[in-house]
PDB file of C-alpha atoms in Angstrom:
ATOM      1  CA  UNK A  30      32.627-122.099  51.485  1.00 49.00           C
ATOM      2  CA  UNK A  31      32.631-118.360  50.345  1.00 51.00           C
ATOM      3  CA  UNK A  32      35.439-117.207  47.926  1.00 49.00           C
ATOM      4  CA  UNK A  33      36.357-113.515  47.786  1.00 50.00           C
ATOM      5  CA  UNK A  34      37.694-112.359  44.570  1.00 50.00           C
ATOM      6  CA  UNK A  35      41.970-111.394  44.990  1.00 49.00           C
ATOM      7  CA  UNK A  36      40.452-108.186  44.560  1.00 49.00           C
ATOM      8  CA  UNK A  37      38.262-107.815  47.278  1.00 47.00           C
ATOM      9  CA  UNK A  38      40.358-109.968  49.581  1.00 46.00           C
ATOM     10  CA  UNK A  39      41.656-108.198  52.901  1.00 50.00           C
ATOM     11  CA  UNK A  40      44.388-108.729  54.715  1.00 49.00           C
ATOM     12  CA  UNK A  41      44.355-109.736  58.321  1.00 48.00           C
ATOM     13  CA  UNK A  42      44.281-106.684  60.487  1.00 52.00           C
ATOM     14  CA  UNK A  43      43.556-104.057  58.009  1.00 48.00           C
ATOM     15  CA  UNK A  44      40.421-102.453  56.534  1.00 51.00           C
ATOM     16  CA  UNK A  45      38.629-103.093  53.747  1.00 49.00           C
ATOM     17  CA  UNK A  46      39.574-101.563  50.222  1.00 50.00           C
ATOM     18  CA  UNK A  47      37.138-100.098  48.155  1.00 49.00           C
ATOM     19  CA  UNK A  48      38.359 -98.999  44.520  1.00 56.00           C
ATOM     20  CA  UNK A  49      36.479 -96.439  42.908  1.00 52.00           C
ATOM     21  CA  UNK A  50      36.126 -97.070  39.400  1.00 55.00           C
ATOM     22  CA  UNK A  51      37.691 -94.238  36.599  1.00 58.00           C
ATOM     23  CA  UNK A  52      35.988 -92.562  34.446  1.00 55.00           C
ATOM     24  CA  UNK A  53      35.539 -93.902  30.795  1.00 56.00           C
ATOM     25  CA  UNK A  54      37.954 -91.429  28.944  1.00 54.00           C
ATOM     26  CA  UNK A  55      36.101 -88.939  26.661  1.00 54.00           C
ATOM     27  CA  UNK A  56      36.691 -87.792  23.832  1.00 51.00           C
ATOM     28  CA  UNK A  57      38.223 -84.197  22.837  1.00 50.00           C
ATOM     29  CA  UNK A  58      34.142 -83.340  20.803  1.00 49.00           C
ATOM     30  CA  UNK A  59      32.876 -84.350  24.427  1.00 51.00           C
ATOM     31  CA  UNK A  60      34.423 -82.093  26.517  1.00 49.00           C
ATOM     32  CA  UNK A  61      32.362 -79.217  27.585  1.00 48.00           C
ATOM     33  CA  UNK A  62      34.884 -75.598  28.186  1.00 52.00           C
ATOM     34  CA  UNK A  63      32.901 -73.660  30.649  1.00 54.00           C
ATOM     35  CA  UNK A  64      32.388 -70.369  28.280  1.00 57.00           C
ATOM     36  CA  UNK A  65      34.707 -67.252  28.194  1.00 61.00           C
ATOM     37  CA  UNK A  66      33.951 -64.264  31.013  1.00 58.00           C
ATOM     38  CA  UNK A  67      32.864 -61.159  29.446  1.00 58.00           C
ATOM     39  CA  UNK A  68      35.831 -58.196  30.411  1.00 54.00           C
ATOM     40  CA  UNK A  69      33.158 -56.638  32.381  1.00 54.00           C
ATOM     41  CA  UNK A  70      32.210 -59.733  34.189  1.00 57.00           C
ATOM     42  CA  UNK A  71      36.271 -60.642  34.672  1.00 52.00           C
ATOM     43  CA  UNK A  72      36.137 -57.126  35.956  1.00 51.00           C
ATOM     44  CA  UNK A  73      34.137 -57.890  38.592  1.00 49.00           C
ATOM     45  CA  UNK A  74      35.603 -61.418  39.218  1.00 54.00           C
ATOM     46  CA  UNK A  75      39.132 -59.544  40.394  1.00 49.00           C
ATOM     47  CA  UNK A  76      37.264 -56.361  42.047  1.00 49.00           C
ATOM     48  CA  UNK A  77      34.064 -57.785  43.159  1.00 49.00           C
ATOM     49  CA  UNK A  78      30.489 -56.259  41.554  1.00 45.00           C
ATOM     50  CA  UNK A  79      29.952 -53.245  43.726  1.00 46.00           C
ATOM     51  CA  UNK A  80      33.577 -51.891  42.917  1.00 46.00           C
ATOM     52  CA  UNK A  81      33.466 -52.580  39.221  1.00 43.00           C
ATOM     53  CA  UNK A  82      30.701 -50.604  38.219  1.00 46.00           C
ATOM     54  CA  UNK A  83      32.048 -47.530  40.082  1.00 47.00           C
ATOM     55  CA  UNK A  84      34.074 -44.824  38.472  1.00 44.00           C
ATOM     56  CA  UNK A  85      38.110 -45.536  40.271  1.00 44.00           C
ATOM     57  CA  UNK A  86      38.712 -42.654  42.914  1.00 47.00           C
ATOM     58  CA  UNK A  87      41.995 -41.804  44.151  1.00 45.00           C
ATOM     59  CA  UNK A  88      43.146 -42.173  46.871  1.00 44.00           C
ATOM     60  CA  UNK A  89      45.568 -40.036  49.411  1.00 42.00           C
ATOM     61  CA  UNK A  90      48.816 -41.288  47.856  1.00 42.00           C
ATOM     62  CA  UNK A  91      47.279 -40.488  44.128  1.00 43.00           C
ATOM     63  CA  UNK A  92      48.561 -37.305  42.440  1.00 41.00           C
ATOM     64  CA  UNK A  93      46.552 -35.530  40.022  1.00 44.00           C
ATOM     65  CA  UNK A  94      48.370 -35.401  36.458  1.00 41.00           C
ATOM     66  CA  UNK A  95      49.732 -31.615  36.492  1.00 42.00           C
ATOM     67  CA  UNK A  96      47.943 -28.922  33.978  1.00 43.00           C
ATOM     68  CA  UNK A  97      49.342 -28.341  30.956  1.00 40.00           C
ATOM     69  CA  UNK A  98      51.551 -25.242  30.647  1.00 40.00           C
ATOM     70  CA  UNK A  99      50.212 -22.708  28.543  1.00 41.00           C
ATOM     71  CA  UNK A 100      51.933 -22.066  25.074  1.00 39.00           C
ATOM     72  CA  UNK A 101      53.385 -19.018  23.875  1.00 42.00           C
ATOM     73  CA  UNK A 102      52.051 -17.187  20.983  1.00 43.00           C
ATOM     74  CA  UNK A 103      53.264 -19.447  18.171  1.00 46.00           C
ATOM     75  CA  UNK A 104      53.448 -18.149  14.280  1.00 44.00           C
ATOM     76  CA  UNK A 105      50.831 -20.655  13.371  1.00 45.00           C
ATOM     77  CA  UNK A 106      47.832 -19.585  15.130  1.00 50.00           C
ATOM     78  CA  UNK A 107      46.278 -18.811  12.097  1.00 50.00           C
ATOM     79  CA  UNK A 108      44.173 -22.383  12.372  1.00 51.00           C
ATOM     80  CA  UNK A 109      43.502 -21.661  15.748  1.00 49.00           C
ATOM     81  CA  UNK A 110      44.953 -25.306  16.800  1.00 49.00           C
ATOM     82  CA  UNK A 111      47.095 -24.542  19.402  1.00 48.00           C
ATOM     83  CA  UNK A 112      46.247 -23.531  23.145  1.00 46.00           C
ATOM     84  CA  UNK A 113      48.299 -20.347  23.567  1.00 53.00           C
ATOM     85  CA  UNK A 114      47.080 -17.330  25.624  1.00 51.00           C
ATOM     86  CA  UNK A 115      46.506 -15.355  22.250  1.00 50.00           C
ATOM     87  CA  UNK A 116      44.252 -17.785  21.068  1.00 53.00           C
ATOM     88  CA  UNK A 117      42.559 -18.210  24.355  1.00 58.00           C
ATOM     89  CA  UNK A 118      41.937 -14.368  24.456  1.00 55.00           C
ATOM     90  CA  UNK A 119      40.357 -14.174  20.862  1.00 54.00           C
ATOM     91  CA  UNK A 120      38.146 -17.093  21.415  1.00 54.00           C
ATOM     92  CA  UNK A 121      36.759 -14.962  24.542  1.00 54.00           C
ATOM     93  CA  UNK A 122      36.262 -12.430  21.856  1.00 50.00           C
ATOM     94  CA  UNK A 123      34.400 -14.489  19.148  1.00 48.00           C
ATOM     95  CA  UNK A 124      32.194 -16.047  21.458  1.00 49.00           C
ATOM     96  CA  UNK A 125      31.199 -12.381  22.932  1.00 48.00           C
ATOM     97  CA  UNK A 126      30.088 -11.206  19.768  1.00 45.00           C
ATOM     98  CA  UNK A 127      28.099 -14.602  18.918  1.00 42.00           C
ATOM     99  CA  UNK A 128      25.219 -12.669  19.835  1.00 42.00           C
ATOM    100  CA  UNK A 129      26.119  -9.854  17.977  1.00 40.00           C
ATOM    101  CA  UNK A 130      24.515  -8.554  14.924  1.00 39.00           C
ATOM    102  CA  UNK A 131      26.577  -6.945  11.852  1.00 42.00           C
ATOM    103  CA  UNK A 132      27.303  -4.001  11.337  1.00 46.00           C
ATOM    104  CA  UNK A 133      24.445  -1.689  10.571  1.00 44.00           C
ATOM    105  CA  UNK A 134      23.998  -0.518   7.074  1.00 43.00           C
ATOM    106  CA  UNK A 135      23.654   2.777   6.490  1.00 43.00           C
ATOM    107  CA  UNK A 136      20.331   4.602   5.421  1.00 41.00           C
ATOM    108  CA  UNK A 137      19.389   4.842   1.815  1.00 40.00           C
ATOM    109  CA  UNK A 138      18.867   8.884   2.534  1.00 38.00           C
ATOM    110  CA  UNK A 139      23.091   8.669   3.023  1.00 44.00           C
ATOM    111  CA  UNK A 140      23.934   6.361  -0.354  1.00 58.00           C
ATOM    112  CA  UNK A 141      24.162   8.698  -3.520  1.00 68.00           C
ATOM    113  CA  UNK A 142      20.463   7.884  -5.550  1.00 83.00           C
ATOM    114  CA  UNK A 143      21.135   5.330  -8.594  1.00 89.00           C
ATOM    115  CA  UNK A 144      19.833   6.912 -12.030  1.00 91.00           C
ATOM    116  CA  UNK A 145      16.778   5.123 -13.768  1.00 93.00           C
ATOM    117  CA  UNK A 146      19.306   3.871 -16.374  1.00 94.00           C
ATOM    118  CA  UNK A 147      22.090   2.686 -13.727  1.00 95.00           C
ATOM    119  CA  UNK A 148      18.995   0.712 -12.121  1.00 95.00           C
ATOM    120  CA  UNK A 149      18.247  -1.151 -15.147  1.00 95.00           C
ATOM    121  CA  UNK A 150      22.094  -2.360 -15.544  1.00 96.00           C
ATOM    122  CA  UNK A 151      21.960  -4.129 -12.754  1.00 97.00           C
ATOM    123  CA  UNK A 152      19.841  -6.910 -14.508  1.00 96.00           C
ATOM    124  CA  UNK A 153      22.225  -7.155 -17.411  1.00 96.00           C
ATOM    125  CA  UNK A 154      24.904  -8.721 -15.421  1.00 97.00           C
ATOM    126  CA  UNK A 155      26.260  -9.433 -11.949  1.00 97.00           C
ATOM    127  CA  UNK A 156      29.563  -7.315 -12.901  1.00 97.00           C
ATOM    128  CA  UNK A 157      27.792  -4.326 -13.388  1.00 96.00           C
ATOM    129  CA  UNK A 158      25.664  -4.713  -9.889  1.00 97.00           C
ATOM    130  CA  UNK A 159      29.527  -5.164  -8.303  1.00 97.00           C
ATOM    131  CA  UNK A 160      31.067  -2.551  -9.958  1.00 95.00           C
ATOM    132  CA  UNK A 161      28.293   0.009  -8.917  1.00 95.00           C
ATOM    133  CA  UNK A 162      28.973   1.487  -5.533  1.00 94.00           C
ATOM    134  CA  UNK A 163      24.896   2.243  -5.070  1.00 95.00           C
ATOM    135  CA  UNK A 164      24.778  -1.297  -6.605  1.00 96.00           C
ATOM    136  CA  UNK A 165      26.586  -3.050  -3.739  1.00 96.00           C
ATOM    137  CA  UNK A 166      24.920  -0.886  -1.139  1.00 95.00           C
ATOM    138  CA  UNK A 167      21.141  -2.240  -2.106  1.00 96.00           C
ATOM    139  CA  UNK A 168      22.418  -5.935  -2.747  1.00 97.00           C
ATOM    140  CA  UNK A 169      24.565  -6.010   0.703  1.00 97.00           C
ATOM    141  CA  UNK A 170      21.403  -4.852   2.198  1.00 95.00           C
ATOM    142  CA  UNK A 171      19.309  -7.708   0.262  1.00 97.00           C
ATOM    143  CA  UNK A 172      21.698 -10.194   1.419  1.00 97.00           C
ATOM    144  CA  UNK A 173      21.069  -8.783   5.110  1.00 96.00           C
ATOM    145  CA  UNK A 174      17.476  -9.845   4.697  1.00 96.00           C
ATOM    146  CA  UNK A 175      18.777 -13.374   3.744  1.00 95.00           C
ATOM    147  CA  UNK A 176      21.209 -13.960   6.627  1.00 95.00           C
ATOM    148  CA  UNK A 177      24.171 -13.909   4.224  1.00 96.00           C
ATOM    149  CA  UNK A 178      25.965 -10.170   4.260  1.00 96.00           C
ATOM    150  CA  UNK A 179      29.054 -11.607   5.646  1.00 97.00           C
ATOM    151  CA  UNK A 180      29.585 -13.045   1.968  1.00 97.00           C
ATOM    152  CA  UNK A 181      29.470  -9.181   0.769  1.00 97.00           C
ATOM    153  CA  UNK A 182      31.438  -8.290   3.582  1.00 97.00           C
ATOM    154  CA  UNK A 183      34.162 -10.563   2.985  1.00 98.00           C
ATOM    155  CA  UNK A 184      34.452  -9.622  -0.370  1.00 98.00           C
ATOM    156  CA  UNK A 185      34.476  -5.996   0.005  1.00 97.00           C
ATOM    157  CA  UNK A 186      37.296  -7.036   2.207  1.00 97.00           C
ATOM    158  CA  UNK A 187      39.095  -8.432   0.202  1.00 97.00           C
ATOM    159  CA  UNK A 188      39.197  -6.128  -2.268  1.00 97.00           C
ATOM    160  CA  UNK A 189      40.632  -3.239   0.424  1.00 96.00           C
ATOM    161  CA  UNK A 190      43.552  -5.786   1.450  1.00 97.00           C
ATOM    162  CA  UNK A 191      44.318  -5.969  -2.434  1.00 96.00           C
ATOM    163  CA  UNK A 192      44.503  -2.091  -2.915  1.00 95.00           C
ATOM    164  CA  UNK A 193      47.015  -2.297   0.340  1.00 94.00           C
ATOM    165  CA  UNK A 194      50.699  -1.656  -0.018  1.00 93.00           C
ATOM    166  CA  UNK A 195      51.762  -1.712   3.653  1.00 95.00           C
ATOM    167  CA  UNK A 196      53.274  -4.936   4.329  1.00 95.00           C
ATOM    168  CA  UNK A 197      52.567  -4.497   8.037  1.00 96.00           C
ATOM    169  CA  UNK A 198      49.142  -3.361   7.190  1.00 96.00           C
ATOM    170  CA  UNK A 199      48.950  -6.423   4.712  1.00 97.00           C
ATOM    171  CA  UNK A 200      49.805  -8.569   7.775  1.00 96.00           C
ATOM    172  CA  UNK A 201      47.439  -7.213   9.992  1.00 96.00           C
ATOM    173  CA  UNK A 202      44.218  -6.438   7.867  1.00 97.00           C
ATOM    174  CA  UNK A 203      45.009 -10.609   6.663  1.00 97.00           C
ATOM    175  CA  UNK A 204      44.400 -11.815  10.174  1.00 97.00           C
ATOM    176  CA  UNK A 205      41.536  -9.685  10.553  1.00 97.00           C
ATOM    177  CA  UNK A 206      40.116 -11.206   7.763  1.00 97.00           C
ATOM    178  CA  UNK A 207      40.823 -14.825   8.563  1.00 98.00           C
ATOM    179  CA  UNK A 208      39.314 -14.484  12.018  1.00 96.00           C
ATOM    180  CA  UNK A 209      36.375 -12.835  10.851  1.00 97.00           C
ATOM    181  CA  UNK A 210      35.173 -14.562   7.782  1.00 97.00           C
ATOM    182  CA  UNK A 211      37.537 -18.023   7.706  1.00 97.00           C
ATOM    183  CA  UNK A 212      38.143 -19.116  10.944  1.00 96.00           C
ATOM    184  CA  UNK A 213      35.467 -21.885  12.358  1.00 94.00           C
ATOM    185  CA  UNK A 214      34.816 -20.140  15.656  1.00 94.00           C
ATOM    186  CA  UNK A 215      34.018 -17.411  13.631  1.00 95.00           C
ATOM    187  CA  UNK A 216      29.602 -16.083  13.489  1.00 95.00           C
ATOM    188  CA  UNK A 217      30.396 -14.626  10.212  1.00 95.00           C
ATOM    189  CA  UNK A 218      32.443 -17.814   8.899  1.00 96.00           C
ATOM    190  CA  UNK A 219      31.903 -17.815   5.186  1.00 97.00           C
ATOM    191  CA  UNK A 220      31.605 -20.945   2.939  1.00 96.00           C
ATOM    192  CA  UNK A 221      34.859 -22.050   1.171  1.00 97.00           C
ATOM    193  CA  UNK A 222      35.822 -25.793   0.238  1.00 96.00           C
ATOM    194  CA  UNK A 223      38.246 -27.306   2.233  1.00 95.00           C
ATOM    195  CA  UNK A 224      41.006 -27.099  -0.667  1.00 96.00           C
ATOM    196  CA  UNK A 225      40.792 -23.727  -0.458  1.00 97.00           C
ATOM    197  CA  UNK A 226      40.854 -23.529   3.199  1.00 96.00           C
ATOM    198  CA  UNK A 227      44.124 -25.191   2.977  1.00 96.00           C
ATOM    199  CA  UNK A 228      45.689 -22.684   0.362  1.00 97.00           C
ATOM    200  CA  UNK A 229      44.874 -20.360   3.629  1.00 97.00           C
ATOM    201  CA  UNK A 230      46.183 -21.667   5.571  1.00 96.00           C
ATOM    202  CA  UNK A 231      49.495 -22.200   4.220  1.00 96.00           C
ATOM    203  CA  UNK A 232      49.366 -18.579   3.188  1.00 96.00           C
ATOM    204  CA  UNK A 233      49.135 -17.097   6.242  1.00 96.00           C
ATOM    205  CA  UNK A 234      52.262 -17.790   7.226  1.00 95.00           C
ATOM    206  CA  UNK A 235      53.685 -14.999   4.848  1.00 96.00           C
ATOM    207  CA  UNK A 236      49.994 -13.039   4.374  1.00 96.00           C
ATOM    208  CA  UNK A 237      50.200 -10.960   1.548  1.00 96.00           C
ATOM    209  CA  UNK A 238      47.979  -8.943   0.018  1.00 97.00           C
ATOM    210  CA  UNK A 239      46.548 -11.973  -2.750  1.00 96.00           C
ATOM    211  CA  UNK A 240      46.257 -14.172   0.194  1.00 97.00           C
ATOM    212  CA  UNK A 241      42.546 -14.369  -0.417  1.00 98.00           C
ATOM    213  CA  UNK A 242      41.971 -14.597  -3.955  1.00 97.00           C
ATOM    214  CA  UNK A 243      41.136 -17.790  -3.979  1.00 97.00           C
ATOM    215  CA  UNK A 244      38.599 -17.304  -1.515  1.00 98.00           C
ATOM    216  CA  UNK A 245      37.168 -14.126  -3.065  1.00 98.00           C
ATOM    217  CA  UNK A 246      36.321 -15.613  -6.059  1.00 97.00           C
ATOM    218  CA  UNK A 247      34.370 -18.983  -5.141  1.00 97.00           C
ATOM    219  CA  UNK A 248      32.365 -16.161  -2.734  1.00 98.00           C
ATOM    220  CA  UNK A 249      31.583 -14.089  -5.663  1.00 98.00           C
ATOM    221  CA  UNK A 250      30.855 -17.196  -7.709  1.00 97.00           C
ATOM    222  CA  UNK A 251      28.300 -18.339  -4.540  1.00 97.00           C
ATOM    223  CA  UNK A 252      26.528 -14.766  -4.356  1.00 98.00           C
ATOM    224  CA  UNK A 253      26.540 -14.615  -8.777  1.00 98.00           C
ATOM    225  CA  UNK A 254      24.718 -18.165  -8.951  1.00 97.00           C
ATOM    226  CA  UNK A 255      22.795 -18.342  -5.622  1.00 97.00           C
ATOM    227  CA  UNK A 256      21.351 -14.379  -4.089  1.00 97.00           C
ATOM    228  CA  UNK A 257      21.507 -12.716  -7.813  1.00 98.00           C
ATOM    229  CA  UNK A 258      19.459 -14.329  -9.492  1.00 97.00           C
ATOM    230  CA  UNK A 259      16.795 -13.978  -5.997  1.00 97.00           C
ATOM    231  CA  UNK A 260      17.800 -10.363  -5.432  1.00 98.00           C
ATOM    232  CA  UNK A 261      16.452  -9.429  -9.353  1.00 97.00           C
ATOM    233  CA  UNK A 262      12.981 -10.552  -8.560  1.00 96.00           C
ATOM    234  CA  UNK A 263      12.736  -9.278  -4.870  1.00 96.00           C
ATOM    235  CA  UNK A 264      10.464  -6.743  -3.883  1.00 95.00           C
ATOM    236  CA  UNK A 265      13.844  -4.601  -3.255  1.00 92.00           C
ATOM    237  CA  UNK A 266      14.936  -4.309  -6.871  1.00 96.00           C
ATOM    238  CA  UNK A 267      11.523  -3.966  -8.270  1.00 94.00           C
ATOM    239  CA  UNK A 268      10.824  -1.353  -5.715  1.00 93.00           C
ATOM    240  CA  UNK A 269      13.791   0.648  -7.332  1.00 93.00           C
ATOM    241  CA  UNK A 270      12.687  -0.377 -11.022  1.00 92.00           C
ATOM    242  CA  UNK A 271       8.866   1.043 -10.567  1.00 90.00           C
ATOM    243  CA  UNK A 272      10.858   4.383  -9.073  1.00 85.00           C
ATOM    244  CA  UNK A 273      13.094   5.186 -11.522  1.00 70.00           C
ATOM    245  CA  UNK A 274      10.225   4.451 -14.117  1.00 60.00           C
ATOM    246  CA  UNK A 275       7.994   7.112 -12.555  1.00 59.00           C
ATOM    247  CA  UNK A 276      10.998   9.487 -12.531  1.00 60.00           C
ATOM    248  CA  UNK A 277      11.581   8.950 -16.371  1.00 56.00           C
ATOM    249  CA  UNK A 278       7.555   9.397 -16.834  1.00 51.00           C
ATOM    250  CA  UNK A 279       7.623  12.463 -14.558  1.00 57.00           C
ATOM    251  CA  UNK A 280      10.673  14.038 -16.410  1.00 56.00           C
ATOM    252  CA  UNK A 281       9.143  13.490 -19.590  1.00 50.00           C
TER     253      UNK A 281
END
C-alpha cells in the first residue's frame, strides 16, 4: 500500500497543496543594489526622454520675471558697476569711439625747433626728455608709432589736473580722466596694478586734484624703463641727432 508523506497528504474534498520552497537566505556581501540613476537619467524617469532634453517653455499661466528698474545716477559710478542710465549712456559713448583713433598730433612745422644742444639732453636722462616741451612732442609722437600714446596722454593729464585749483573743475577734469585712461571699457585704458586701481577708486569719491599720483608715477616709471630706452635708438631721435649735427657743422 502507498503512503503519502503528512505533508503531501490531502484532505477529502479539497485540492492538492503544493509548497513552494523559500529561498536560502543570503547574505548582506550577496546582495546585488541595482546601481544609482544618473540626475539626467532620473530626469527623464519623472518627465519621460523627449521632455527632458528640451529647454522648459512656459506656458499661458507662466509670467515672465519683470525687468529690472533702472537705477538712478548713484555717487559711485566711478567703477562703472552699477546699471544706472548715466552709465548706460557713457558706455554708448566708449564703445562709439572704439574705432576711433587719438587725437592727431600736430605737425613738426607747428612745434618750436629743439636746438642741437637741447637734442643731445634728451639722452642724458628721461627727466630732461619730460621736462622739454619739444621733448614730449617727438616722444608722444614715437609712442604713437608704438600703439602706446595714451600712456603720454594720461600723464600730460595728470599733470593739468595738478596745476587745477577749481574744485568743481577738479571734480570734473577727475572723471574725465578715469573714464578715459582707467576705466576697463575704456580704448585708451592704461596699465596700472590692481592696488593702485583700488587707491582710485576709493578716491573718487572726493576727486581731488592728487587723485592720480599714484597712477602717474608707475606710468612714467612704465614709459622711463620700457619706450625710452627704444625711442633713443629709433630712427626718430637719430633723425634729429644727424640734423642738429649738420646745423652745428653748417654754423661753423
Amino acid at each position: 500500500m502507498l503512503v503519502l508523506a503528512p505533508h503531501l497528504a490531502r484532505a477529502p474534498n479539497s485540492q492538492a497543496v503544493v509548497r513552494v520552497p523559500e529561498p536560502a537566505p543570503q547574505s548582506p556581501g550577496d546582495l546585488v543594489h541595482p546601481p544609482m540613476p544618473t540626475p539626467h537619467e532620473a530626469e527623464k524617469q519623472l518627465t519621460g526622454p523627449e521632455e527632458a532634453d528640451q529647454p522648459p517653455s512656459m506656458s499661458s499661466h507662466d509670467v515672465a520675471p519683470p525687468a529690472a528698474a533702472s537705477r538712478s545716477p548713484c555717487c559711485l559710478c566711478w567703477c562703472c558697476c552699477c546699471s544706472c542710465s548715466w552709465n548706460e549712456e557713457r558706455r554708448r559713448a566708449w564703445r562709439a569711439s572704439r574705432e576711433s583713433k587719438l587725437r592727431p598730433l600736430p605737425s613738426c612745422e607747428a612745434c618750436a625747433t629743439p636746438s642741437p644742444e637741447e637734442v643731445r639732453s634728451w639722452a642724458q636722462s628721461f627727466d630732461k626728455l619730460m621736462h622739454s616741451a619739444a621733448g614730449r612732442s617727438v616722444f608722444r609722437e614715437f609712442l604713437r608709432t608704438e600703439y602706446s600714446e595714451e600712456n603720454m596722454l594720461f600723464w600730460l593729464a595728470c599733470e593739468e589736473l595738478k596745476a587745477e585749483a577749481n574744485q568743481h573743475v577738479v571734480d570734473e577734469k577727475a572723471r574725465l580722466i578715469y573714464e578715459d585712461y582707467v576705466s576697463i571699457l575704456s580704448p585708451k585704458e592704461v596699465s596700472l596694478d590692481s592696488r593702485v586701481r583700488e587707491g582710485i577708486n576709493k578716491k573718487m569719491q572726493e576727486p581731488s586734484a592728487h587723485t592720480f599720483d599714484d597712477a602717474q608715477l608707475q606710468i612714467y616709471t612704465l614709459m622711463h624703463r620700457d619706450s625710452y630706452p627704444r625711442f633713443l635708438s629709433s630712427p626718430t631721435y637719430r633723425t634729429l641727432l644727424l640734423r642738429g649735427g649738420s646745423q652745428s657743422s653748417n654754423e661753423a
